[in-house]
Short mmCIF file of C-alpha atoms in Angstrom, two decimals:
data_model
loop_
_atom_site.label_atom_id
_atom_site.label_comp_id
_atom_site.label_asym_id
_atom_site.label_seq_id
_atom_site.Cartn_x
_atom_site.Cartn_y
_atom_site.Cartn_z
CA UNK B 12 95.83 -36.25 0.42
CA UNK B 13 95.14 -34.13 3.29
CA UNK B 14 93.05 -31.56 1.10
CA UNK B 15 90.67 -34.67 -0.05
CA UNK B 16 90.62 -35.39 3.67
CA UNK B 17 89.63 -32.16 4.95
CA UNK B 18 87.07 -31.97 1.43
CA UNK B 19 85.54 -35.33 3.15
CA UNK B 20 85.34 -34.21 6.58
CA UNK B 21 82.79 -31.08 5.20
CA UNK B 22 80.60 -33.08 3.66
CA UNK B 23 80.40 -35.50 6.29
CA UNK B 24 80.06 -32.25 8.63
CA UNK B 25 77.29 -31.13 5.96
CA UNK B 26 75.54 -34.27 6.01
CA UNK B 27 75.80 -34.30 9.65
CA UNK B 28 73.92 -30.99 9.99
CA UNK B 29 71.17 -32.14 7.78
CA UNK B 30 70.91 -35.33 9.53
CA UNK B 31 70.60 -33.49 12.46
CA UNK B 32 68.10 -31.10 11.20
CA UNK B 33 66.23 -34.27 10.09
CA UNK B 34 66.24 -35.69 13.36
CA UNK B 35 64.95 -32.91 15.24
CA UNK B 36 61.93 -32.14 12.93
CA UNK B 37 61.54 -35.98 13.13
CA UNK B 38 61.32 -35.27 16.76
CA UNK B 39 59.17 -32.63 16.49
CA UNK B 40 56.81 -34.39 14.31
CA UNK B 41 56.63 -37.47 16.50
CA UNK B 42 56.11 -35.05 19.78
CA UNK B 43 53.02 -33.50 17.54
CA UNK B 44 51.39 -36.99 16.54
CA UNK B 45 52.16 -38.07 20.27
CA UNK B 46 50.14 -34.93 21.47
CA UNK B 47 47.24 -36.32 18.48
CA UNK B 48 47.56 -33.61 16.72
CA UNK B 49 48.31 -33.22 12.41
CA UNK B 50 51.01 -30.50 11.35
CA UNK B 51 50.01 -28.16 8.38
CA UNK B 52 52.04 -30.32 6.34
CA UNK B 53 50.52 -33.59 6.79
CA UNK B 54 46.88 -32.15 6.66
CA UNK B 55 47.52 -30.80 3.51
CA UNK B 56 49.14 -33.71 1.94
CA UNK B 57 46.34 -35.81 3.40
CA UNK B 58 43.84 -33.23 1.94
CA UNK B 59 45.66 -33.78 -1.70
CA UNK B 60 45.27 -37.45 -1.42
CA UNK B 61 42.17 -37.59 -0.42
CA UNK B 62 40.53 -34.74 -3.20
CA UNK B 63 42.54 -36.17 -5.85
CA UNK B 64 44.42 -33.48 -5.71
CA UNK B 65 41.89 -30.86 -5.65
CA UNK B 66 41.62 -27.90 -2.70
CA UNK B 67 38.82 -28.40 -0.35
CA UNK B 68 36.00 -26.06 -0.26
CA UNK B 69 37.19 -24.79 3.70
CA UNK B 70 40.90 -24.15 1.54
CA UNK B 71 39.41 -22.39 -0.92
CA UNK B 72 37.50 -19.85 1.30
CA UNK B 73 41.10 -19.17 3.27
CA UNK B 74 42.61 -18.93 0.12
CA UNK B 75 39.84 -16.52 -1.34
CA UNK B 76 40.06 -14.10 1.92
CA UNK B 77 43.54 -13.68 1.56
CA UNK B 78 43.78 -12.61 -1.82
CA UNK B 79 40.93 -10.15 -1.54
CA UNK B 80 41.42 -9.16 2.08
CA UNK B 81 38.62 -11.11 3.74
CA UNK B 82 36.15 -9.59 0.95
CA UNK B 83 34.06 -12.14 -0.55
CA UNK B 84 34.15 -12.05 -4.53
CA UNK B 85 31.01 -10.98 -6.72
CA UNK B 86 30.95 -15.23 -7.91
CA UNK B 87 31.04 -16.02 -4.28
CA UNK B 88 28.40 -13.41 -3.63
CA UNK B 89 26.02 -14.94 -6.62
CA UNK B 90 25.93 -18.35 -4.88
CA UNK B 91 25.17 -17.55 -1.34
CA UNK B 92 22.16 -15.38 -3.00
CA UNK B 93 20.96 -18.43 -5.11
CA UNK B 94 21.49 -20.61 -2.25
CA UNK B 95 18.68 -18.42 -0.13
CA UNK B 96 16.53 -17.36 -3.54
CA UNK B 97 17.88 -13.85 -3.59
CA UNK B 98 19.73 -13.67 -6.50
CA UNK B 99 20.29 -10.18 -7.96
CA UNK B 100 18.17 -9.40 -11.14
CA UNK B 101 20.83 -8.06 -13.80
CA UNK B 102 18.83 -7.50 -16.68
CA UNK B 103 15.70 -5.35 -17.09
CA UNK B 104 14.02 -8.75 -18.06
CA UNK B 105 15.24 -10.25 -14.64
CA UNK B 106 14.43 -7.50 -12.68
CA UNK B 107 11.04 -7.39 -14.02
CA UNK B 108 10.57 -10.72 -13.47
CA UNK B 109 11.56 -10.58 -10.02
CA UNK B 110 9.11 -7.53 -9.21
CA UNK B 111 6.31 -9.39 -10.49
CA UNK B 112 7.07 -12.30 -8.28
CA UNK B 113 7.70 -10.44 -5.38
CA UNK B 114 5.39 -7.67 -5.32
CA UNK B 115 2.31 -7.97 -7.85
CA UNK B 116 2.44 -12.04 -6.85
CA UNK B 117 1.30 -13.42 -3.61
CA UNK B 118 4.55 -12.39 -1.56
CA UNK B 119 3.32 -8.85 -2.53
CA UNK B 120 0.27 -8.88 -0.17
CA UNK B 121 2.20 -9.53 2.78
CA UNK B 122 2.24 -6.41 5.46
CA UNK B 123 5.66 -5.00 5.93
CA UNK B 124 7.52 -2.18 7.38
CA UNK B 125 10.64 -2.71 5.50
CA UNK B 126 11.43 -2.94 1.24
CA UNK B 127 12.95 -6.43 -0.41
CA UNK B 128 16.58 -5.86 -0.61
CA UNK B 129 16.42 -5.81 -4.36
CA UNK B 130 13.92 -2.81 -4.30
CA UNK B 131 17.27 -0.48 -4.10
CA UNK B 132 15.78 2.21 -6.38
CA UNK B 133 15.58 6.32 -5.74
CA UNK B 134 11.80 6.38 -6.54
CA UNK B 135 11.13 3.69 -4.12
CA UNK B 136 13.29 3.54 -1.37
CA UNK B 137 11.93 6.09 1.94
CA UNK B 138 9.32 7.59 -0.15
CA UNK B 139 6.01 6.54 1.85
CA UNK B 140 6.48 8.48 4.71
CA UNK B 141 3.45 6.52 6.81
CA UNK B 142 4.22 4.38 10.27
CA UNK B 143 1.55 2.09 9.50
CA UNK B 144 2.04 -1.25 7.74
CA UNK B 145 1.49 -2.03 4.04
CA UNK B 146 2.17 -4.53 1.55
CA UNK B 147 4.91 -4.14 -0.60
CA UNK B 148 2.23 -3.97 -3.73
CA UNK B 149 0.15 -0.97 -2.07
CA UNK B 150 3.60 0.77 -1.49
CA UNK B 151 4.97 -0.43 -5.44
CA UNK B 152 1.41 1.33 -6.78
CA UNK B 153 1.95 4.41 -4.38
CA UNK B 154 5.53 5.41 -5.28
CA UNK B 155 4.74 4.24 -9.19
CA UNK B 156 1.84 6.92 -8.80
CA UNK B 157 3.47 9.67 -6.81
CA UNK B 158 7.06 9.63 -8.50
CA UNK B 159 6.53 7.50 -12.10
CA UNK B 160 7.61 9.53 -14.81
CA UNK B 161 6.79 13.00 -12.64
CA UNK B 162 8.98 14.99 -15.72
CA UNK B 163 6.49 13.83 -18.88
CA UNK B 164 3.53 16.36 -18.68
CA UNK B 165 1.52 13.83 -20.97
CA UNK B 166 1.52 11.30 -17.72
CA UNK B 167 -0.52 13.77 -15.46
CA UNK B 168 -3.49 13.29 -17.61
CA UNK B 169 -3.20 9.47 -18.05
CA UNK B 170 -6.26 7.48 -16.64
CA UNK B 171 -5.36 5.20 -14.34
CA UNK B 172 -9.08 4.51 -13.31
CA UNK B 173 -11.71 3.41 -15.81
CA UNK B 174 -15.50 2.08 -14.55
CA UNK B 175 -18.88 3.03 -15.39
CA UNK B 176 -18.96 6.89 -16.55
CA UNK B 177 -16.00 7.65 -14.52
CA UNK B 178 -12.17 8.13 -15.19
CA UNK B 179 -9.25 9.40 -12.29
CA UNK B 180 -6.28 11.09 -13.76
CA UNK B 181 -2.88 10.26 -12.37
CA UNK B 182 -3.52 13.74 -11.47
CA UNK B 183 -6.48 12.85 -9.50
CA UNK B 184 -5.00 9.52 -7.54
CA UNK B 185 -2.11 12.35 -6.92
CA UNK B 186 -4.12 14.39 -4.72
CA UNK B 187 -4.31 11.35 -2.20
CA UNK B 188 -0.09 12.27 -1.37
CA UNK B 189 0.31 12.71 2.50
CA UNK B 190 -1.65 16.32 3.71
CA UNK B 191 -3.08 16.94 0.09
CA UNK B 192 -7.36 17.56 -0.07
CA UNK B 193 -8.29 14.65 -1.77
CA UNK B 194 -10.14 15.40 -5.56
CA UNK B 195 -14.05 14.19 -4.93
CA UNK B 196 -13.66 11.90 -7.92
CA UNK B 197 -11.33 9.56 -5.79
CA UNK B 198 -14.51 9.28 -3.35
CA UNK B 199 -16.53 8.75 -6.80
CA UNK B 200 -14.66 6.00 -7.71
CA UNK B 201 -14.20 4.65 -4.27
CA UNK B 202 -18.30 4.58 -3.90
CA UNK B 203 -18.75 2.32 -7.34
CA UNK B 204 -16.20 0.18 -6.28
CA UNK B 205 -18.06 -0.51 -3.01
CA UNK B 206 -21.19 -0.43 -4.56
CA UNK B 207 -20.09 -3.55 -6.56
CA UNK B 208 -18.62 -5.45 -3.44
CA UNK B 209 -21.94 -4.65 -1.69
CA UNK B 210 -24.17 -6.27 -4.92
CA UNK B 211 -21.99 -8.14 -7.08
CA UNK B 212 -20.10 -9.82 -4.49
CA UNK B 213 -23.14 -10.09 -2.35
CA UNK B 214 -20.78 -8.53 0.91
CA UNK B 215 -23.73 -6.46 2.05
CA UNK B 216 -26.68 -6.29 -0.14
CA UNK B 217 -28.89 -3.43 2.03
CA UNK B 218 -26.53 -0.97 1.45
CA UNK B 219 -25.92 1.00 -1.35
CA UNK B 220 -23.20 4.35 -1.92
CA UNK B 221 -24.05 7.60 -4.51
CA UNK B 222 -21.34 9.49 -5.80
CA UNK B 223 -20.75 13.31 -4.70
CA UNK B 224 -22.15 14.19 -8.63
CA UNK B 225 -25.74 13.74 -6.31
CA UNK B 226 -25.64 16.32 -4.47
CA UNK B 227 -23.09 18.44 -6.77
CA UNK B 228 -26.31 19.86 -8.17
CA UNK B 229 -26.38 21.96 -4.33
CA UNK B 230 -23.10 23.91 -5.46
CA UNK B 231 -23.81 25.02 -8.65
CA UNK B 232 -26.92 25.94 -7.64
CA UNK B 233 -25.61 28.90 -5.86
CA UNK B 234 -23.49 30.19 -8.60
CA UNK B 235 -26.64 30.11 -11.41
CA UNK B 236 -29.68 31.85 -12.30
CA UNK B 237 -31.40 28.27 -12.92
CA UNK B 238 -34.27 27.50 -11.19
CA UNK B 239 -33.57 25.14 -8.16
CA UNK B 240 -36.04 22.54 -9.13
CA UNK B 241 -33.70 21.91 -12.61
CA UNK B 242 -31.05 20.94 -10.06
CA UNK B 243 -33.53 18.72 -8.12
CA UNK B 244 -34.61 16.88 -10.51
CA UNK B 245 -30.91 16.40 -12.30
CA UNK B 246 -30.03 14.66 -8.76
CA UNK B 247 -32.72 12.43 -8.86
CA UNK B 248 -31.74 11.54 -12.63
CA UNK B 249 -28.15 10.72 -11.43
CA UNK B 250 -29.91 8.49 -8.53
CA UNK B 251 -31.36 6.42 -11.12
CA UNK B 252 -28.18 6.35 -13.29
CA UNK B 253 -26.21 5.16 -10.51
CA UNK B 254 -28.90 2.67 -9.48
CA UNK B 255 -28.96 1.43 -13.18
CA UNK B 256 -24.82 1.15 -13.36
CA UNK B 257 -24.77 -1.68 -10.78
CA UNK B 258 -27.71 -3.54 -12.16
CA UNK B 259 -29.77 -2.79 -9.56
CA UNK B 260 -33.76 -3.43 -10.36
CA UNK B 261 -36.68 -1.55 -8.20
CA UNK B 262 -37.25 -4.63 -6.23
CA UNK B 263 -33.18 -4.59 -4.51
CA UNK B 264 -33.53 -1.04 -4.38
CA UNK B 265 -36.73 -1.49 -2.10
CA UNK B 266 -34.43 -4.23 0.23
CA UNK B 267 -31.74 -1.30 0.50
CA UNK B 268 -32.02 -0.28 3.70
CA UNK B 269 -28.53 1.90 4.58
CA UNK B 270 -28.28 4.72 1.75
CA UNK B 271 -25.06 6.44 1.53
CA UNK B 272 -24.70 9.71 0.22
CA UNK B 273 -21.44 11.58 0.05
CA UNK B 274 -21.46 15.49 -0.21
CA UNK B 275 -18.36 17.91 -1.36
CA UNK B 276 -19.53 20.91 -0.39
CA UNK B 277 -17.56 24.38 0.44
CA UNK B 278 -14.04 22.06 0.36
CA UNK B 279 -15.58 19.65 2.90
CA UNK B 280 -16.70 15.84 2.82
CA UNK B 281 -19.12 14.84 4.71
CA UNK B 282 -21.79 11.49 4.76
CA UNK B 283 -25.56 11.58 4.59
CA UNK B 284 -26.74 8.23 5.51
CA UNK B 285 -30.24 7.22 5.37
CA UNK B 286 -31.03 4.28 7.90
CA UNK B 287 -34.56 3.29 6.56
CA UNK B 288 -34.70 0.47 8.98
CA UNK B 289 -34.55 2.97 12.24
CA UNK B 290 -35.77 6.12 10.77
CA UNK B 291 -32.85 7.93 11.07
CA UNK B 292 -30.99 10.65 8.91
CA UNK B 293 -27.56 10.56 10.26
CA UNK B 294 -25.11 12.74 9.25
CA UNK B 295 -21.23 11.61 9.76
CA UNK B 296 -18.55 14.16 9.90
CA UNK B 297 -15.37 14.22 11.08
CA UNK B 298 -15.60 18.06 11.76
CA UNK B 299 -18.42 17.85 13.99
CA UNK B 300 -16.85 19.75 17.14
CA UNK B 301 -18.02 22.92 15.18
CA UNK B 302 -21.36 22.69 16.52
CA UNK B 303 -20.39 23.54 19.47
CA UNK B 304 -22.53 26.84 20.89
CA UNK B 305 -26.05 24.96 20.11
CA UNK B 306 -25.87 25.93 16.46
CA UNK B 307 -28.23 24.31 14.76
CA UNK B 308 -27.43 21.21 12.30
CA UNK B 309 -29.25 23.14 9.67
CA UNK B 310 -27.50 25.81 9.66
CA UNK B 311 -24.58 24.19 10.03
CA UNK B 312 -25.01 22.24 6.30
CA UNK B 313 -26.14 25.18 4.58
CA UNK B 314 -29.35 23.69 3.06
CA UNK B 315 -27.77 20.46 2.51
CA UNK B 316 -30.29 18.69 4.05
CA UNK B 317 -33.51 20.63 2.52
CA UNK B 318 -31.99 19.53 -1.05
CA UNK B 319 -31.12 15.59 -0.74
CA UNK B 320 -34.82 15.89 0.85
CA UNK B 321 -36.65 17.11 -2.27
CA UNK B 322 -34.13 15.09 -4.69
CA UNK B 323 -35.54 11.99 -2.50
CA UNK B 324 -39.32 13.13 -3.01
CA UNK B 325 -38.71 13.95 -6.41
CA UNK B 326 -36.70 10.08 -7.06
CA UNK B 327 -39.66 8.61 -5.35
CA UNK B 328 -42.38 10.14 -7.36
CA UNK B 329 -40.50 9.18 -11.01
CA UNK B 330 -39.85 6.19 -9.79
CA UNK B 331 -42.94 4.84 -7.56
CA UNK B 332 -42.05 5.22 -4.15
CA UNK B 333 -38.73 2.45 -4.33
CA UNK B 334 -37.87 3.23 -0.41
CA UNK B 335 -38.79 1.95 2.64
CA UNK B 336 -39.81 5.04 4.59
CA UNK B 337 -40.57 9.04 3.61
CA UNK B 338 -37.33 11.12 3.79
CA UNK B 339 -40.03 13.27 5.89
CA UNK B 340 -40.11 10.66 8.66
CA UNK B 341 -36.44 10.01 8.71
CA UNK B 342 -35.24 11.96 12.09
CA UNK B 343 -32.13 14.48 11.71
CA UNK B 344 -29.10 13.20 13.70
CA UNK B 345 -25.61 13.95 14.17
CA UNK B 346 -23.88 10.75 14.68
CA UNK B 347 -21.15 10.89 17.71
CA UNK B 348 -18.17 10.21 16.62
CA UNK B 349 -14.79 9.37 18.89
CA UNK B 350 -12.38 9.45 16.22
CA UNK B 351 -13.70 13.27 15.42
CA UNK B 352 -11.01 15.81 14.95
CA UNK B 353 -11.95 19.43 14.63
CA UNK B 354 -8.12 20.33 14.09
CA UNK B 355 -7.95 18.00 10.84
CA UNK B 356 -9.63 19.52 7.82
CA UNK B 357 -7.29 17.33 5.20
CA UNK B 358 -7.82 14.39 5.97
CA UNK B 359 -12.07 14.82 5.78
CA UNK B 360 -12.33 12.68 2.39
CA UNK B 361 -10.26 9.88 4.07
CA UNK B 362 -12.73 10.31 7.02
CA UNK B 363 -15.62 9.62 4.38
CA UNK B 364 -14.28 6.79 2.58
CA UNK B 365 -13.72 4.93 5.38
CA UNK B 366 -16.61 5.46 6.66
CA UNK B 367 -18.42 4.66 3.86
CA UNK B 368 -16.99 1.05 3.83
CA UNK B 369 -17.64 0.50 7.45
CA UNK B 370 -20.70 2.39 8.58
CA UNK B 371 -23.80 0.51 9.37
CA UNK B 372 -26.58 2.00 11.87
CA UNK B 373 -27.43 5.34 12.48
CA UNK B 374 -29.35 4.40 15.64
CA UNK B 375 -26.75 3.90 17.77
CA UNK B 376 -25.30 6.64 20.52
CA UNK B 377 -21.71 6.53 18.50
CA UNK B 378 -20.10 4.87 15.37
CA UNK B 379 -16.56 2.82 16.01
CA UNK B 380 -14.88 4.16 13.53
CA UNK B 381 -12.33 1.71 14.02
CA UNK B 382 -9.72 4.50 15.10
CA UNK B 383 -8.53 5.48 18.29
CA UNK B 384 -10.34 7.94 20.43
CA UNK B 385 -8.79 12.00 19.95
CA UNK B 386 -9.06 13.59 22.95
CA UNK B 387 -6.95 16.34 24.29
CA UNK B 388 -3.76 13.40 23.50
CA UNK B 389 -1.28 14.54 21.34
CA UNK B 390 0.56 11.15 21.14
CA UNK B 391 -3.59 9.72 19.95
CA UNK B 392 -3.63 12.77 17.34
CA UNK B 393 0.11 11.24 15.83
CA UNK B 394 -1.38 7.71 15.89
CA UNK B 395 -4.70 8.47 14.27
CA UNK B 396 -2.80 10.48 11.90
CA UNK B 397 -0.70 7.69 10.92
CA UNK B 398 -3.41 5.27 10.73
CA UNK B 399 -4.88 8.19 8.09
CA UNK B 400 -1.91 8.15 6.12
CA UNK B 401 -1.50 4.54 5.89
CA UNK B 402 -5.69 4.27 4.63
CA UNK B 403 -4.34 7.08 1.62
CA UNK B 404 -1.74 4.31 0.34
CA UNK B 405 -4.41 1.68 0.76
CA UNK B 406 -7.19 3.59 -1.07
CA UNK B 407 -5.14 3.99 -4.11
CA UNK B 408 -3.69 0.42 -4.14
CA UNK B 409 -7.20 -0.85 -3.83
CA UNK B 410 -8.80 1.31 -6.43
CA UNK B 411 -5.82 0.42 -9.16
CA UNK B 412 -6.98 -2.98 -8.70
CA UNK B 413 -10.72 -2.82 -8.33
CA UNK B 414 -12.49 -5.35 -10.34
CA UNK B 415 -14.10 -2.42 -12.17
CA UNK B 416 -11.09 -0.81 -13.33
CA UNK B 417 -10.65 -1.46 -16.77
CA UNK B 418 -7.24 0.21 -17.08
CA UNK B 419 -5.71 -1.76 -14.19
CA UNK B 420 -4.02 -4.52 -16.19
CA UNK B 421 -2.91 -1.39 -18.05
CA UNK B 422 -1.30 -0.11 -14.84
CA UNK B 423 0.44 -3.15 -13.54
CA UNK B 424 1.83 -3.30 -16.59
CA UNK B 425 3.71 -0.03 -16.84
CA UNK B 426 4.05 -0.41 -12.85
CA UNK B 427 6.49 -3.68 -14.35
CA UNK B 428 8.23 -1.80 -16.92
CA UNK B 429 9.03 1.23 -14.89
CA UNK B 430 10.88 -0.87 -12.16
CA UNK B 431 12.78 -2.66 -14.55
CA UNK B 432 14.26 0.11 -16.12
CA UNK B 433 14.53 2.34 -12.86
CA UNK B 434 16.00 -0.20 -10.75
CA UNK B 435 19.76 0.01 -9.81
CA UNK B 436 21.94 -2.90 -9.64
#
């Protein structure tokens, strides 16, 4: 009897304890709803009834960071990129799709210091060493050019350039890389696809640009036993050519009143332009400091002048007089320059291009170039040099896409394939 006693007195002692225990947490409960506030336990029973059950997005994340150690998982990854249109391309297919949309679409033409984080590729990433902005298409075509398929020997002879009776080599578009001499048929192409902006596109209808094959005649001529005249009158042949390519009849060829003519001679570009308008022969070149000691411009040009002046008379005489004004009655003049840099010999076909897009009157005292001036400023020699590198990337963006290019659909379209195989996930 007293066993069974003492056997009830435990488990009254043991409910007791648990009573007690229940009290105080009923206490402490009560002090926590007093204070407003939910306990862990009663949110997440409150959660459960409320889901159906089912964790809450907020539970999930806690969940998900400590399982991984605050890492977010690839899934987890995938939506946020959906959720703000950046969703990683994993296929070839995708990621071809995606470069088209970003870069050869309309997003493409957008200035930009910095690549797409998708562009994550060894060939693209760093490789355009320029300060200047471009687009994410001119620096797609540049790194495409200067690093695409660099180990197949058969790719340094592909065209990339098609129009008229000219084609540029991979090779060739190559030789516009940062510090290279640029090859004259870059500036050969670059003049047709002005010349049909200027005419076709009516942009500026008075001016017209000749290829360097003009005056190539000057060159050979040195190196031959022909007689001079031969080379004369091939010039004025190629005058007509090129005047025939862009459709251009005697009468627009009378209403020309800026002529353009590029000359590679002795490794060095430099512009002939013939302002019919104010009688003026100006000559543009970005190496004019060498003059310096009153030499005179004719020597300077080595009979460069004497020649495009008797492949003018001899154009005008098979071809009744198209011109405004004699070449005799054109004055010699060496247009001023700021942007002139005797210490840059590189850069001289980048000087002409540009300038044979933007120049427009030989009658003034100097041309604005559109750069800044040289000087004695180092920091202005970085900047224009920059500005110089950033026109290279440009010039071969805009000359895979000229409207005269027949192999440019060609290009874009192994420019598409190439990323989506290079490209690393």
């Amino acid at each position: 009897m007293h066993s069974e006693l003492q056997g009830d007195a435990s488990v009254v002692e043991e409910l007791g304890e648990k009573s007690s225990e229940k009290n105080d947490l009923q206490g402490d409960v009560s002090v926590v709803e007093e204070l407003g506030e939910k306990t862990p336990e009663k949110k997440d029973l409150e959660e459960e009834e409320q889901t159906g059950g089912e964790k809450t997005p907020e539970k999930k994340d806690l969940e998900e960071k400590e399982q991984t150690g605050g890492e977010k998982t690839p899934e987890k990854n995938n939506l946020e990129e959906e959720a703000r249109g950046e969703k990683t391309p994993k296929t070839p297919f995708e990621r071809r799709l995606l470069f088209e949309e970003m870069v050869l679409g309309e997003k493409g033409n957008k200035d930009s210091d910095l690549d797409p984080p998708f562009l994550s590729t060894p060939f693209w990433k760093g490789h355009v060493e320029i300060r200047g902005k471009c687009t994410l298409k001119e620096r797609a075509f540049w790194n495409f050019i200067m690093e695409g398929d660099n180990d197949n020997a058969e790719k340094t002879t592909e065209v990339i350039f098609e129009g008229l009776q000219l084609a540029c080599t991979r090779e060739d578009f190559k030789t516009l890389n940062l510090g290279e001499y640029i090859s004259s048929t870059i500036v050969d192409a670059w003049a047709m696809h002005l010349n049909f902006r200027f005419h076709s596109l009516n942009k500026n209808k008075n001016k017209f640009c000749f290829t360097t094959n003009v005056m190539m005649g000057l060159s050979l001529q040195s190196m031959s036993n022909r007689d001079p005249n031969e080379y004369v009158r091939e010039a004025a042949a190629r005058m007509d050519v090129e005047f025939a390519e862009e459709g251009l009849s005697n009468h627009d060829i009378k209403n020309i009143s800026h002529l353009i003519v590029p000359v590679y001679f002795q490794t060095h570009f430099y512009l002939y332009c013939l302002d019919f308008e104010n009688k003026k022969l100006g000559i543009l070149d970005n190496l004019d400091t060498v003059l310096r000691g009153n030499v005179p411009l004719q020597n300077k040009y080595g009979g460069t002048n004497d020649f495009l002046k008797k492949v003018i008379q001899a154009y005008r005489k098979m071809y009744k007089k198209p011109f405004k004004t004699p070449f005799n009655k054109l004055a010699l003049k060496l247009v001023n320059m700021h942007c002139a840099d005797s210490t840059n010999s590189t850069d001289c076909g980048i000087y002409a291009m540009h300038h044979m897009s933007k120049y427009v009157c030989v009658h003034a005292d100097g041309h604005d170039c559109g750069f800044p001036v040289i000087g004695s400023d180092s920091r202005k020699k970085v900047h224009m040099k920059n500005k110089l590198d950033t026109l290279r990337v440009k010039y071969l963006a805009k000359l895979i896409e000229s409207p005269i290019n027949k192999k440019s659909d060609v290009v874009r379209e192994d420019l598409s394939n190439y990323f989506a195989e290079k490209t690393i996930e």
